[in-house]
Short mmCIF file of C-alpha atoms in Angstrom, two decimals:
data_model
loop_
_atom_site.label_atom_id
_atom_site.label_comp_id
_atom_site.label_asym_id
_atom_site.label_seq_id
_atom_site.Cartn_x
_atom_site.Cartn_y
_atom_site.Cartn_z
CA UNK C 1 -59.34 53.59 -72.93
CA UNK C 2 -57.44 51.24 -70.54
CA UNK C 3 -59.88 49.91 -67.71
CA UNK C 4 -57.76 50.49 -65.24
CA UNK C 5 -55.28 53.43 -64.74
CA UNK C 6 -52.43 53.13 -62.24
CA UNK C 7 -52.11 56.28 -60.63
CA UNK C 8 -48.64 57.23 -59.41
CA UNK C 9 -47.68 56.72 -55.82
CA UNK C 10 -46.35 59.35 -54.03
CA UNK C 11 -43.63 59.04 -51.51
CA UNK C 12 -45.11 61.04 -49.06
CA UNK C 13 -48.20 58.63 -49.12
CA UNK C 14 -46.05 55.98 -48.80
CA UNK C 15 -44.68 57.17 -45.84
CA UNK C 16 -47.99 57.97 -44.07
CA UNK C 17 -49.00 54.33 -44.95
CA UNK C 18 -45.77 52.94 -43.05
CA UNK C 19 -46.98 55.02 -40.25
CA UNK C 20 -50.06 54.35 -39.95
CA UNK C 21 -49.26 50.73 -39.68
CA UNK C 22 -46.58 51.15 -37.21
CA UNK C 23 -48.82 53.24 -34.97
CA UNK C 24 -51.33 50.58 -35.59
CA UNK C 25 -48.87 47.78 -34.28
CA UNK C 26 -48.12 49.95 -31.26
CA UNK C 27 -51.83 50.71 -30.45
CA UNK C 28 -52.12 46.72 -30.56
CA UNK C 29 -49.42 46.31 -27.94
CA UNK C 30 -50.41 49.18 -26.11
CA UNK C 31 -53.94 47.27 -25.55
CA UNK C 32 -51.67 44.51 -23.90
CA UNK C 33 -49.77 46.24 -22.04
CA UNK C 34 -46.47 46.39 -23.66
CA UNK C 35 -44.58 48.84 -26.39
CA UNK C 36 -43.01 47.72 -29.38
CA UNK C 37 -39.57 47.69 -27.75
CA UNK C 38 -40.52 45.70 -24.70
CA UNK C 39 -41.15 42.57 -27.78
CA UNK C 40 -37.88 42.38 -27.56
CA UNK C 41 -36.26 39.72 -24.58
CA UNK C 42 -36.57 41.00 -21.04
CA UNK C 43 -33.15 41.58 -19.44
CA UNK C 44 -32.86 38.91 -17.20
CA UNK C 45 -33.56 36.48 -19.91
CA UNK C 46 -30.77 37.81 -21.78
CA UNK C 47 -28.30 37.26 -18.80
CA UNK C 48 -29.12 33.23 -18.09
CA UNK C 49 -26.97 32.04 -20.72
CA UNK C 50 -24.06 34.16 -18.89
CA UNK C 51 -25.22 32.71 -15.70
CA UNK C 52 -25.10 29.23 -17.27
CA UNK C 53 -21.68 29.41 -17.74
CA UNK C 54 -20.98 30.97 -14.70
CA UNK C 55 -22.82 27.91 -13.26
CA UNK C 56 -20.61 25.65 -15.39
CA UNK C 57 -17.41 27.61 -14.62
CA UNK C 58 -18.20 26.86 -10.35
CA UNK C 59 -19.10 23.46 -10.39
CA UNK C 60 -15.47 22.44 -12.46
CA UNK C 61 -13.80 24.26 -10.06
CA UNK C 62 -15.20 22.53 -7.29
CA UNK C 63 -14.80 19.22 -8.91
CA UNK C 64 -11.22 20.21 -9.56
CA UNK C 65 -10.59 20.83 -5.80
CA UNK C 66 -12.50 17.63 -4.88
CA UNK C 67 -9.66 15.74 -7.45
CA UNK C 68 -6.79 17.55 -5.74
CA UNK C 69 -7.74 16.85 -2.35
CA UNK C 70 -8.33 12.70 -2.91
CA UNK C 71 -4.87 12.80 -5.13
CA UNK C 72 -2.39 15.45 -2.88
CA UNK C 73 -4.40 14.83 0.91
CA UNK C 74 -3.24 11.78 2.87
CA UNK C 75 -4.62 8.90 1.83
CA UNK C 76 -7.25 8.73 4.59
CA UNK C 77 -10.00 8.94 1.99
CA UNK C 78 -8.22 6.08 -0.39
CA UNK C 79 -7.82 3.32 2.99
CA UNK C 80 -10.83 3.43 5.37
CA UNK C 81 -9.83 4.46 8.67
CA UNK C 82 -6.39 4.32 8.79
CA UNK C 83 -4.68 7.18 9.18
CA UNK C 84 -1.68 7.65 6.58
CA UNK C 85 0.77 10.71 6.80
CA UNK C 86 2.48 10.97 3.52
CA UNK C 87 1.52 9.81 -0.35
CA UNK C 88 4.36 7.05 -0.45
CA UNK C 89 3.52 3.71 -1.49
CA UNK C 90 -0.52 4.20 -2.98
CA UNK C 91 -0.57 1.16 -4.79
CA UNK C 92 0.90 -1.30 -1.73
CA UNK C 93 -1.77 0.75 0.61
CA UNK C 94 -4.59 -0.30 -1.39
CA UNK C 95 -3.14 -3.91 -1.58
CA UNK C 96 -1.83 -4.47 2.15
CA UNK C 97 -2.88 -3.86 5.72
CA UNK C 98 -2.29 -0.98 7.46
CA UNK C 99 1.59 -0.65 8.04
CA UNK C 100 3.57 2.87 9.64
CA UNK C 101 6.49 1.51 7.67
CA UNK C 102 4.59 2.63 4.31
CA UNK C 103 4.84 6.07 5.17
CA UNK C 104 8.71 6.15 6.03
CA UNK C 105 10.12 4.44 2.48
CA UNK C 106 9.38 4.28 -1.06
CA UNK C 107 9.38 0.78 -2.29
CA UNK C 108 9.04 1.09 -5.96
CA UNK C 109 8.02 -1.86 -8.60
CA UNK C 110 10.36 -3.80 -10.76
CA UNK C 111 9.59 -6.87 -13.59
CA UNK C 112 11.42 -9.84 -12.60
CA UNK C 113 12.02 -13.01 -14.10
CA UNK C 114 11.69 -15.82 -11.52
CA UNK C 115 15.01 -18.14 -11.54
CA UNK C 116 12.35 -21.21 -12.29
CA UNK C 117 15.32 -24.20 -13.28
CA UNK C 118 15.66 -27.27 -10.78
CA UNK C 119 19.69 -26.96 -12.16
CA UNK C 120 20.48 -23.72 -12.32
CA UNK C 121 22.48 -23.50 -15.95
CA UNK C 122 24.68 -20.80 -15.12
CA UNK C 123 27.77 -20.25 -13.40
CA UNK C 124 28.43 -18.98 -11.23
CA UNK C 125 24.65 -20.21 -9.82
CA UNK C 126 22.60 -17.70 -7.46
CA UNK C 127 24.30 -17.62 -4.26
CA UNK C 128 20.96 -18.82 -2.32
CA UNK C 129 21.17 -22.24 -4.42
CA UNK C 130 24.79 -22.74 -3.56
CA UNK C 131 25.72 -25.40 -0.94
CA UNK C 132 26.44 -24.34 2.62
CA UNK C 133 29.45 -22.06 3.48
CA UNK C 134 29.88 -19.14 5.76
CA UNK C 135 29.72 -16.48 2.50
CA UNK C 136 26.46 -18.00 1.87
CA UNK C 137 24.87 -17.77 5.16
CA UNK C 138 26.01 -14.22 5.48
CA UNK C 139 23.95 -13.48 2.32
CA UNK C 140 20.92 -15.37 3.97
CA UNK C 141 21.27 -13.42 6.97
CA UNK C 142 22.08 -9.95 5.42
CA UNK C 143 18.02 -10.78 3.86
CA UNK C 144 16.15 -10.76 7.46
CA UNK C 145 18.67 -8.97 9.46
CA UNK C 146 16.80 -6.39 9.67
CA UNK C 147 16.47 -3.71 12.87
CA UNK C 148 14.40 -3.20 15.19
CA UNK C 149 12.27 0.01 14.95
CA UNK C 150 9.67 2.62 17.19
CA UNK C 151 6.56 3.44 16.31
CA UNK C 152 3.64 5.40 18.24
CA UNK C 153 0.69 4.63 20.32
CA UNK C 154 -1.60 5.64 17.57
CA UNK C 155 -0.04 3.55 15.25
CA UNK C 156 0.22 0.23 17.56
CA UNK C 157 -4.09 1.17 17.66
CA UNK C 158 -4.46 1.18 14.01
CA UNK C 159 -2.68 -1.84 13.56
CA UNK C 160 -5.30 -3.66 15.98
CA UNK C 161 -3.33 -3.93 18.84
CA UNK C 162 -3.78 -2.96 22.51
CA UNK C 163 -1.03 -0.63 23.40
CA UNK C 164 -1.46 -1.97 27.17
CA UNK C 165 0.00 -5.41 26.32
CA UNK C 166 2.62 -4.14 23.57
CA UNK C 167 6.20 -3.56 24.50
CA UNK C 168 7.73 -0.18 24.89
CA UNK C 169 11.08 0.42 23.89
CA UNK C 170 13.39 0.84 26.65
CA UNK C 171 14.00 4.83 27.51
CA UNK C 172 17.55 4.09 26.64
CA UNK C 173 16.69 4.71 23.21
CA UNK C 174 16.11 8.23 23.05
CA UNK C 175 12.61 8.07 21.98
CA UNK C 176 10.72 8.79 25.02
CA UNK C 177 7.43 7.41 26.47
CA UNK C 178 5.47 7.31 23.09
CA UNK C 179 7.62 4.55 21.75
CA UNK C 180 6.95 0.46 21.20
CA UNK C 181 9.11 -2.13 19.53
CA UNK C 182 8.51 -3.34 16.10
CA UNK C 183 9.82 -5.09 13.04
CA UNK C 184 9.19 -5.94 9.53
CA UNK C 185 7.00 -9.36 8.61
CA UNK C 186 9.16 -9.87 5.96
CA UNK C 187 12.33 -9.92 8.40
CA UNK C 188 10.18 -13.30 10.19
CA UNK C 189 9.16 -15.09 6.75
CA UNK C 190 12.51 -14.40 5.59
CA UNK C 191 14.20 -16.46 8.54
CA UNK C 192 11.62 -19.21 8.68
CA UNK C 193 13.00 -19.85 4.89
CA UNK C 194 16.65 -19.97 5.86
CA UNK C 195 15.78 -22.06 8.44
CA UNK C 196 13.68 -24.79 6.32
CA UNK C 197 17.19 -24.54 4.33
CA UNK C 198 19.23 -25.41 6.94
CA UNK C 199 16.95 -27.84 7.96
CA UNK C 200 17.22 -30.21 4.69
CA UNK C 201 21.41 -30.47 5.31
CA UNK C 202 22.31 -33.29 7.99
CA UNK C 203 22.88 -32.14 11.47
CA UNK C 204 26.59 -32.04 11.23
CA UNK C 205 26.10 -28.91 8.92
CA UNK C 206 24.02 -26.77 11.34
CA UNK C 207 24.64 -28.68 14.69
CA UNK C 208 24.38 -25.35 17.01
CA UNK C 209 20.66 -24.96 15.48
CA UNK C 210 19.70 -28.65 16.78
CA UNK C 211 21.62 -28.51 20.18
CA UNK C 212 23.51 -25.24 20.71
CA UNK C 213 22.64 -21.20 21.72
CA UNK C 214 20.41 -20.63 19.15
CA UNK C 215 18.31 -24.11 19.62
CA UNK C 216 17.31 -27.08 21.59
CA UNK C 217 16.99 -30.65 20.29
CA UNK C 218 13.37 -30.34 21.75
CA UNK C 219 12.21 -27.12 20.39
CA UNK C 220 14.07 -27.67 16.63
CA UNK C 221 11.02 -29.34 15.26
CA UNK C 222 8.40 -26.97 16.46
CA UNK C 223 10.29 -23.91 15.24
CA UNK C 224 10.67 -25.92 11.62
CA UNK C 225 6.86 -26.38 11.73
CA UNK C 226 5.94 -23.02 12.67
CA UNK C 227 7.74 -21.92 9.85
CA UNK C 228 6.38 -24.14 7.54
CA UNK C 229 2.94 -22.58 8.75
CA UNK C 230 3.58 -19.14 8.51
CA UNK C 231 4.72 -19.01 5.05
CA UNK C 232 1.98 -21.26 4.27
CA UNK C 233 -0.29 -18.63 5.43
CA UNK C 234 2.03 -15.75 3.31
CA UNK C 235 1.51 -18.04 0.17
CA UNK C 236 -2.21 -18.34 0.79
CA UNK C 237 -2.22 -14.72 1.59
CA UNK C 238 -0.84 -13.23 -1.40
CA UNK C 239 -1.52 -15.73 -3.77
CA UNK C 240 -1.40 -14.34 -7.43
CA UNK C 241 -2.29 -15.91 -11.16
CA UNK C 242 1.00 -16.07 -13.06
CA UNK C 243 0.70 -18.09 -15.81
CA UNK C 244 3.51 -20.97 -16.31
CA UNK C 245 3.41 -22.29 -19.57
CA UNK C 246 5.60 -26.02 -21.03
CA UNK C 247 7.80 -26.36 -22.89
CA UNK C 248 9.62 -29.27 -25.49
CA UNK C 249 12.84 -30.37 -24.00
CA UNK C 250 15.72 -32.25 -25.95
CA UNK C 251 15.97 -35.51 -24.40
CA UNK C 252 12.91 -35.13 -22.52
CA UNK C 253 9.78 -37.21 -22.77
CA UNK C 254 7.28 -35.26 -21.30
CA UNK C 255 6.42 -31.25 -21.63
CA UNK C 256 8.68 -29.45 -18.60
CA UNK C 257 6.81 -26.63 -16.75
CA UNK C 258 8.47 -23.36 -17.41
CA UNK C 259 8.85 -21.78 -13.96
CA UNK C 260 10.91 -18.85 -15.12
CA UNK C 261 7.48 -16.30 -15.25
CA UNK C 262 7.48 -12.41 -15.21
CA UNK C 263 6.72 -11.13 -12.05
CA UNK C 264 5.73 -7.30 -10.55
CA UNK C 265 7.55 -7.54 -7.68
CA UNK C 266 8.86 -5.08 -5.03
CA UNK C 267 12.38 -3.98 -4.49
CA UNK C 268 13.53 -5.88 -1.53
CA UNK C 269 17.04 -4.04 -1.86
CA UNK C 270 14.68 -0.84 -1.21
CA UNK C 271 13.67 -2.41 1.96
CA UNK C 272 17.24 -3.57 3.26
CA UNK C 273 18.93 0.09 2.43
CA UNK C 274 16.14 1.86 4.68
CA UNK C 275 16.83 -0.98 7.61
CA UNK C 276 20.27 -0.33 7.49
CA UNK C 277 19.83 3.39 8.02
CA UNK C 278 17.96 3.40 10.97
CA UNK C 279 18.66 4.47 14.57
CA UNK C 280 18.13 1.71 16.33
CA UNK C 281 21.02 -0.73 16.36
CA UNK C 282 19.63 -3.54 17.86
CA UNK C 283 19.97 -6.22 15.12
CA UNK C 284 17.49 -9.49 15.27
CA UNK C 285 18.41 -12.18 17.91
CA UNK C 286 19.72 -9.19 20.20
CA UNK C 287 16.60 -8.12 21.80
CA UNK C 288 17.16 -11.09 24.09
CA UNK C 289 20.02 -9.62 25.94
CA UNK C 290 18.44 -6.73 26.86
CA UNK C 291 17.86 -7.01 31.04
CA UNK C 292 17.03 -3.62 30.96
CA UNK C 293 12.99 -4.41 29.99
CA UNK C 294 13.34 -7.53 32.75
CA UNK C 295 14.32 -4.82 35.82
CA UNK C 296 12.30 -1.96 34.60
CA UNK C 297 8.94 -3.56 33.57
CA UNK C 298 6.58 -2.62 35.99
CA UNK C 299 5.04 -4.93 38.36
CA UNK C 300 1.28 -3.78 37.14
CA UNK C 301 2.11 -4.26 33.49
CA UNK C 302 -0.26 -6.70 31.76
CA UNK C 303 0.27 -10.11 30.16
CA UNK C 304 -1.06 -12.22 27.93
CA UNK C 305 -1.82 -15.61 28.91
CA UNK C 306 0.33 -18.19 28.20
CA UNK C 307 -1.13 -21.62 26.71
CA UNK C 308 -0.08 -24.73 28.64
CA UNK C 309 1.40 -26.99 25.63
CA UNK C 310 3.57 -23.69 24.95
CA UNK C 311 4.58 -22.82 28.12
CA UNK C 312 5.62 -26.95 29.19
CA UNK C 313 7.26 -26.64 25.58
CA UNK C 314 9.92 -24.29 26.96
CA UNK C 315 9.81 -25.20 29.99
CA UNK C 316 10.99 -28.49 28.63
CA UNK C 317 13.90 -26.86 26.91
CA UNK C 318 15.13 -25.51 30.66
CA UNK C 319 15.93 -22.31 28.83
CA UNK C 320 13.49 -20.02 30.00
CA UNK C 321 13.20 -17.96 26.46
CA UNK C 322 9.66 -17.37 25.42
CA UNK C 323 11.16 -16.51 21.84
CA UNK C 324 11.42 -18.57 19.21
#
């Protein structure tokens, strides 16, 4: 006889086991306070992963508006306090002091290869290396030109200048009481070149510069050296890091410097197209016929001072200009 006997289970004993240890588990839980459902996560629990993304979903948003608003808003948060209008020009506003002119014209980038020879080797040779002649002064000219223009009081401020002691346009104009004089730099640096040009040919080429309308033998020198210095300064300025590299030359001792380098320059032609389109038709030398400012400028309007050695220096020249 077998020691031990297994004695069939019955499935209703079964069942009353299962129960008795369920109710067992829920008297457990029910000493603490909690059912066997409420093991289960609590509600709010459930919902923070929802409210993570939620979270998530906000904050990209806002970053997203944040983008559009430094990228499509003027470009007051990209250039300290000045005040731009429009998103023309990012790049040169970064680079360059404040200017109004940014915000009126595109001036887009182009790769050029600088014309670097001493002898140019082909033919016909760049018009601004050929030898004097009146097509080749025109081109000079055409280069600085340039019109005057108006801009506001606000903008004379955030260029750094006292609207008290800058010149309004006259009324003339069209362009009302909010309305000074200006011009491009470029127009200025542009003409002290062409006149260091003219300069290196004898007098006989250029004798009305020297002793003429446009120039007196006394103040010919001092205009040559202020141009000298203010491209000087331009150079200095906007000095860049081009490389120029040597190279072997047939008949040539020595290495020659190749000059020709790739550049990122501006479109100049940019620049002349929008200063031929504007209103004003005042072109560069003509601003000293106008007697118009001379018997309207009132008698209260202030000056600046004028330094002695400049003021003998024209006084000298018995032409009463204080333009050079």
């Amino acid at each position: 006889m077998p020691l031990f006997t297994e004695s069939p289970v019955k499935l209703d004993d079964r069942l009353d086991e299962e129960a008795l240890l369920s109710n067992g588990l829920e008297s457990k839980h029910e000493d603490t306070g909690m059912t066997h459902n409420t093991c289960r996560r609590p509600l709010h629990r459930r919902n923070w992963g929802a409210r993570f993304i939620v979270s998530g979903i906000i904050i990209n948003i806002c970053l997203f508006l944040v983008l559009s608003y430094l990228i499509v808003s003027p470009t007051t948060a990209h250039t300290g306090n000045w005040r731009y209008k429009t998103n023309k020009n990012q790049a040169l506003k970064q680079m360059t002091y404040y200017s109004p002119y940014l915000d009126q014209v595109e001036i887009p980038f182009k790769q050029t290869q600088v014309d670097g020879f001493l002898v140019d080797p082909t033919y016909p040779q760049s018009i601004y290396k050929q030898e004097p002649s009146p097509e080749v002064d025109a081109a000079w000219s055409r280069l600085y030109n340039f019109r005057y223009k108006v801009i506001s009081e606000d903008e004379v401020r955030q260029l750094d200048k006292d609207p008290r002691l800058t010149v309004k346009a006259p009324i003339s104009w069209g362009y009302g009481d909010n309305a000074y004089i200006s011009r491009t730099d470029v127009a200025h640096r542009i003409h002290c070149l062409d006149m260091l040009r003219k300069a290196t040919y004898p007098e006989s080429v250029y004798p009305h510069l020297r002793d003429g309308e446009e120039e007196t033998r006394v103040l010919w020198r001092p205009h040559v050296m202020h141009c000298t210095h203010v491209l000087l300064q331009h150079l200095m300025c906007t000095a860049t890091l081009e490389a120029v590299t040597y190279n072997w030359m047939e008949g040539m001792r020595f290495p020659i410097a190749d000059f020709s380098i790739n550049r990122q320059c501006l479109d100049v032609e940019a620049i002349i197209r929008w200063e031929e389109e504007r209103d004003v038709v005042l072109d560069f030398d003509d601003i000293k016929k106008i007697d118009e400012w001379l018997d309207n400028v009132p008698a209260d309007t202030p000056r600046i001072p004028v330094p002695k050695p400049y003021l003998d220096l024209f006084n000298s020249t018995g032409s009463g200009m204080g333009l050079l």
